[in-house]
Amino acid sequence: MQVTRDFSHYVRAAGEGIKHIDLAVEGVHCAGCMAKIERGLSAIPDVTLARVNLTDRRVALEWKAGTLDPARFIDRLEELGYKAYPYETESAEEAEVAESRFLLRCLGVAAFATMNVMMLSIPVWSGNVSDMLPEQRDFFHWLSALIALPAAAYAGQPFFRSAWRALSNKTTNMDVPISIGVCLALGMSVVETIHHAEHAYFDAAIMLLTFLLVGRFLDQNMRRRTRAVAGNLAALKAETAAKFIGADEISQVPVAAIHPGDIVLLRPGERCAVDGTVIEGRSEIDQSLITGETLYVTAEQGTPVYAGSMNISGTLRVRVSAASEATLLAEITRLLDHALAARSRYMRLADRASRLYAPVVHATALITILGWVVAGASWHDAIVTGVAVLIITCPCALGLAIPTVQTVAAGAMFKSGVLLNAGDAIERLAEADHIIFDKTGTLTLPHLEVTNAADIPADVFELAGRLALSSHHPVAAAVAQAAGAKSPIVGAVEEAGQGVRATVDGVELRLGRPSFCGAEALVGLTDDLDPEASIVAFSKGSEKFILSVRQGLRPDAQAVITALKARNIGIEILSGDREPAVIAAAHALGIPEWRAGVTPADKIARIEELKRRGTKVLMVGDGMNDAPSLAAAHVSMSPISAAHLSQATADLVFLGRPLAPVVAAIDASRKALHLMRQNLWLAIGYNVLAVPVAISGIVTPLIAAAAMSGSSILVMLNSLRARNTSREIG
Amino acid sequence: MEILVILVPLALMLGGAGLVAFLWSLKSGQYDDLDGAAWRAIADDEPPQETPASR
């Protein structure tokens, strides 16, 4: 059926008579793809710009406004071998890009100031021990102030703002000691300069900002990149719907352009993209992604359908009640909000460290000042020493300790097929000691597979596959795919709800319900162990065959379970599906603990129960019914095939058919947490060595600067070790 | 020591020029696709932007 596609929702004007669209493209990996796509798209007349972004895997296209239809670009990319879909930047992503640029700008300014202030400081340091005139030193100090003060005022904004926000909420965070340290150092330096002193601390203050900005930028950039790729994957799931634009005219439009009250057509074999009510037609729908139930549900006039359910047999007209992102049962949303609120109390490692760190540092500085005054030093000298303590204990290594490891570990995880949704997910995943698996779509593959293909002669199976190509039914699609069929049989006729038939060389072929093929007698023989399987019959003349089609386990599920057991992680299955189906999977994998037929509220209750016992739960699930429990668990993972909402809720998303990324992610995160802790101890250890020197009052700015950069560099080098994470299971 | 009057402002100006160049390159989006930029450098030629390829 030829349907018009309407992508006008995504097109925006980019100047005089120029239109712009962003496409998310799948499968772009190298320079070759980049050149091929750019060349291929530029060859279309009227295209003025085709530029591939290899980092985000997107193409920006501009063309002269006119008759050119954006759908043409998608077709062209399809010809070139790439799947593409219009992409709309979410506001959260735009805000992150802006934030990332701002941090980079601050970093540029801070680095510039650091270099120039150091250039002025080194002559002062060497001049102090030789023949520098006091006037020259003052001149250099004033010049340093002139560079450092405005630079710090600009580049320090991310810290000052955050510290102010924390203070006005009557809490503290890492940025409070940073801001106090920087402001005190700068203020003290100005006072010292006015009094023609030998030392000023402009260099230390501005260098501190530079190092901290590096950490802040890395942290931010990791999250931004993950969000960009995750956004692409969401777009590539190509959530469109056939909307009625006239009485009998439909147009394929993106879900974002559908509003409540619209009427959409749901054909057999299509996944529903909206929530709504059936107003016409009768069919069976597969709601496994929503409820975990593998049996089909009958849909007729008045039946509510939810986004994510698959239409099986008949064509339905659906009146939309909710579209785009808001597609869900009110209860799930409510549970979700509740669970998310509960989890936001989790304290990140960096925050915990800084909460301990700040009072200790400030107290040390204060005691130093008081101690020196008591020992008979002047107030001025005591305060100078106190500031030196503050600078040397600067939290810059502490600020780098977590984000550098996070960035490196996120890169390693990305390579083994895991995307991070939350910045602190690594820490939480590393702590997990109990896994709850959902069954449908998580332990099992989301698609159907033929399990007894080996029992059937290859030529017969191939014929069945070719016949199956003429049907929209997902079971038929599974048969066609398993048989590797390419060419459909000419003249095949589909009988709705029954099957497909065709005549080849005078022999009648039938594929469908056992009754349709006259093969009821065979069903009793096979239908014993496999309660989840759908039975399809194939008849060739008088020869009858039975095909058993079911959701297969993920290829390496067994190995993954063994690997998890070896890591002393508790495993259980919580599924909304029927008991026999869950038992089958649990037995096959050797998981003794399972529960079947659980509701979303039950799942949360179970997680809460485990939490009370002090267990840190990792929830792995894909259905919409899992979304609240994903949010309630200590940490959560979803496969990329999961429902939109679950994916958005999960802390990590894994790609591909195997389950192995789950183990890889756990290993990588445990190693990363180990390195984070090591980094924190390194940073603290360095300070412990340097603080006595600072307290003793003999610290020169050179020692302060060396100690500070030394600890930061050590921490960064240590973080690089997070790169080598083994990907093997076992 | 009078040379400082020339050299110090000169050094600052050079550094400032670097900073301005950085801010400009940031603003013009040159850091948006670092992976792509790395490959573009070794590609044979820029693909034609205005007209179809003559080949």
mmCIF file with all atom_site columns, N, CA, C and O in Angstrom, chain A residues 39, chain B residues 39-46:
data_model
loop_
_atom_site.group_PDB
_atom_site.id
_atom_site.type_symbol
_atom_site.label_atom_id
_atom_site.label_alt_id
_atom_site.label_comp_id
_atom_site.label_asym_id
_atom_site.label_entity_id
_atom_site.label_seq_id
_atom_site.pdbx_PDB_ins_code
_atom_site.Cartn_x
_atom_site.Cartn_y
_atom_site.Cartn_z
_atom_site.occupancy
_atom_site.B_iso_or_equiv
_atom_site.pdbx_formal_charge
_atom_site.auth_seq_id
_atom_site.auth_comp_id
_atom_site.auth_asym_id
_atom_site.auth_atom_id
_atom_site.pdbx_PDB_model_num
ATOM 1  N N  . ARG A 1 39 ? 27.953 12.673 -0.195 1.00 0.00 ? 39 ARG A N  1
ATOM 2  C CA . ARG A 1 39 ? 27.976 12.736 -1.655 1.00 0.00 ? 39 ARG A CA 1
ATOM 3  C C  . ARG A 1 39 ? 26.608 12.372 -2.200 1.00 0.00 ? 39 ARG A C  1
ATOM 4  O O  . ARG A 1 39 ? 26.067 13.046 -3.072 1.00 0.00 ? 39 ARG A O  1
ATOM 5  N N  . TRP B 2 39 ? 38.301 12.383 10.976 1.00 0.00 ? 39 TRP B N  1
ATOM 6  C CA . TRP B 2 39 ? 38.296 11.636 9.714  1.00 0.00 ? 39 TRP B CA 1
ATOM 7  C C  . TRP B 2 39 ? 38.326 12.548 8.503  1.00 0.00 ? 39 TRP B C  1
ATOM 8  O O  . TRP B 2 39 ? 38.904 12.203 7.479  1.00 0.00 ? 39 TRP B O  1
ATOM 9  N N  . ARG B 2 40 ? 37.647 13.681 8.614  1.00 0.00 ? 40 ARG B N  1
ATOM 10 C CA . ARG B 2 40 ? 37.608 14.608 7.478  1.00 0.00 ? 40 ARG B CA 1
ATOM 11 C C  . ARG B 2 40 ? 39.000 15.029 7.062  1.00 0.00 ? 40 ARG B C  1
ATOM 12 O O  . ARG B 2 40 ? 39.279 15.270 5.894  1.00 0.00 ? 40 ARG B O  1
ATOM 13 N N  . ALA B 2 41 ? 39.895 15.128 8.068  1.00 0.00 ? 41 ALA B N  1
ATOM 14 C CA . ALA B 2 41 ? 41.243 15.593 7.787  1.00 0.00 ? 41 ALA B CA 1
ATOM 15 C C  . ALA B 2 41 ? 41.959 14.655 6.828  1.00 0.00 ? 41 ALA B C  1
ATOM 16 O O  . ALA B 2 41 ? 42.788 15.085 6.025  1.00 0.00 ? 41 ALA B O  1
ATOM 17 N N  . ILE B 2 42 ? 41.657 13.345 6.868  1.00 0.00 ? 42 ILE B N  1
ATOM 18 C CA . ILE B 2 42 ? 42.375 12.421 6.001  1.00 0.00 ? 42 ILE B CA 1
ATOM 19 C C  . ILE B 2 42 ? 41.562 12.014 4.780  1.00 0.00 ? 42 ILE B C  1
ATOM 20 O O  . ILE B 2 42 ? 42.035 11.247 3.950  1.00 0.00 ? 42 ILE B O  1
ATOM 21 N N  . ALA B 2 43 ? 40.328 12.526 4.649  1.00 0.00 ? 43 ALA B N  1
ATOM 22 C CA . ALA B 2 43 ? 39.520 12.209 3.473  1.00 0.00 ? 43 ALA B CA 1
ATOM 23 C C  . ALA B 2 43 ? 40.139 12.873 2.247  1.00 0.00 ? 43 ALA B C  1
ATOM 24 O O  . ALA B 2 43 ? 40.796 13.911 2.346  1.00 0.00 ? 43 ALA B O  1
ATOM 25 N N  . ASP B 2 44 ? 39.911 12.266 1.076  1.00 0.00 ? 44 ASP B N  1
ATOM 26 C CA . ASP B 2 44 ? 40.513 12.775 -0.152 1.00 0.00 ? 44 ASP B CA 1
ATOM 27 C C  . ASP B 2 44 ? 40.103 14.195 -0.458 1.00 0.00 ? 44 ASP B C  1
ATOM 28 O O  . ASP B 2 44 ? 40.915 15.064 -0.700 1.00 0.00 ? 44 ASP B O  1
ATOM 29 N N  . ASP B 2 45 ? 38.818 14.402 -0.475 1.00 0.00 ? 45 ASP B N  1
ATOM 30 C CA . ASP B 2 45 ? 38.332 15.751 -0.778 1.00 0.00 ? 45 ASP B CA 1
ATOM 31 C C  . ASP B 2 45 ? 37.005 15.936 -0.090 1.00 0.00 ? 45 ASP B C  1
ATOM 32 O O  . ASP B 2 45 ? 36.337 14.981 0.280  1.00 0.00 ? 45 ASP B O  1
ATOM 33 N N  . GLU B 2 46 ? 36.629 17.193 0.069  1.00 0.00 ? 46 GLU B N  1
ATOM 34 C CA . GLU B 2 46 ? 35.317 17.488 0.619  1.00 0.00 ? 46 GLU B CA 1
ATOM 35 C C  . GLU B 2 46 ? 34.285 17.088 -0.417 1.00 0.00 ? 46 GLU B C  1
ATOM 36 O O  . GLU B 2 46 ? 34.460 17.352 -1.611 1.00 0.00 ? 46 GLU B O  1
#
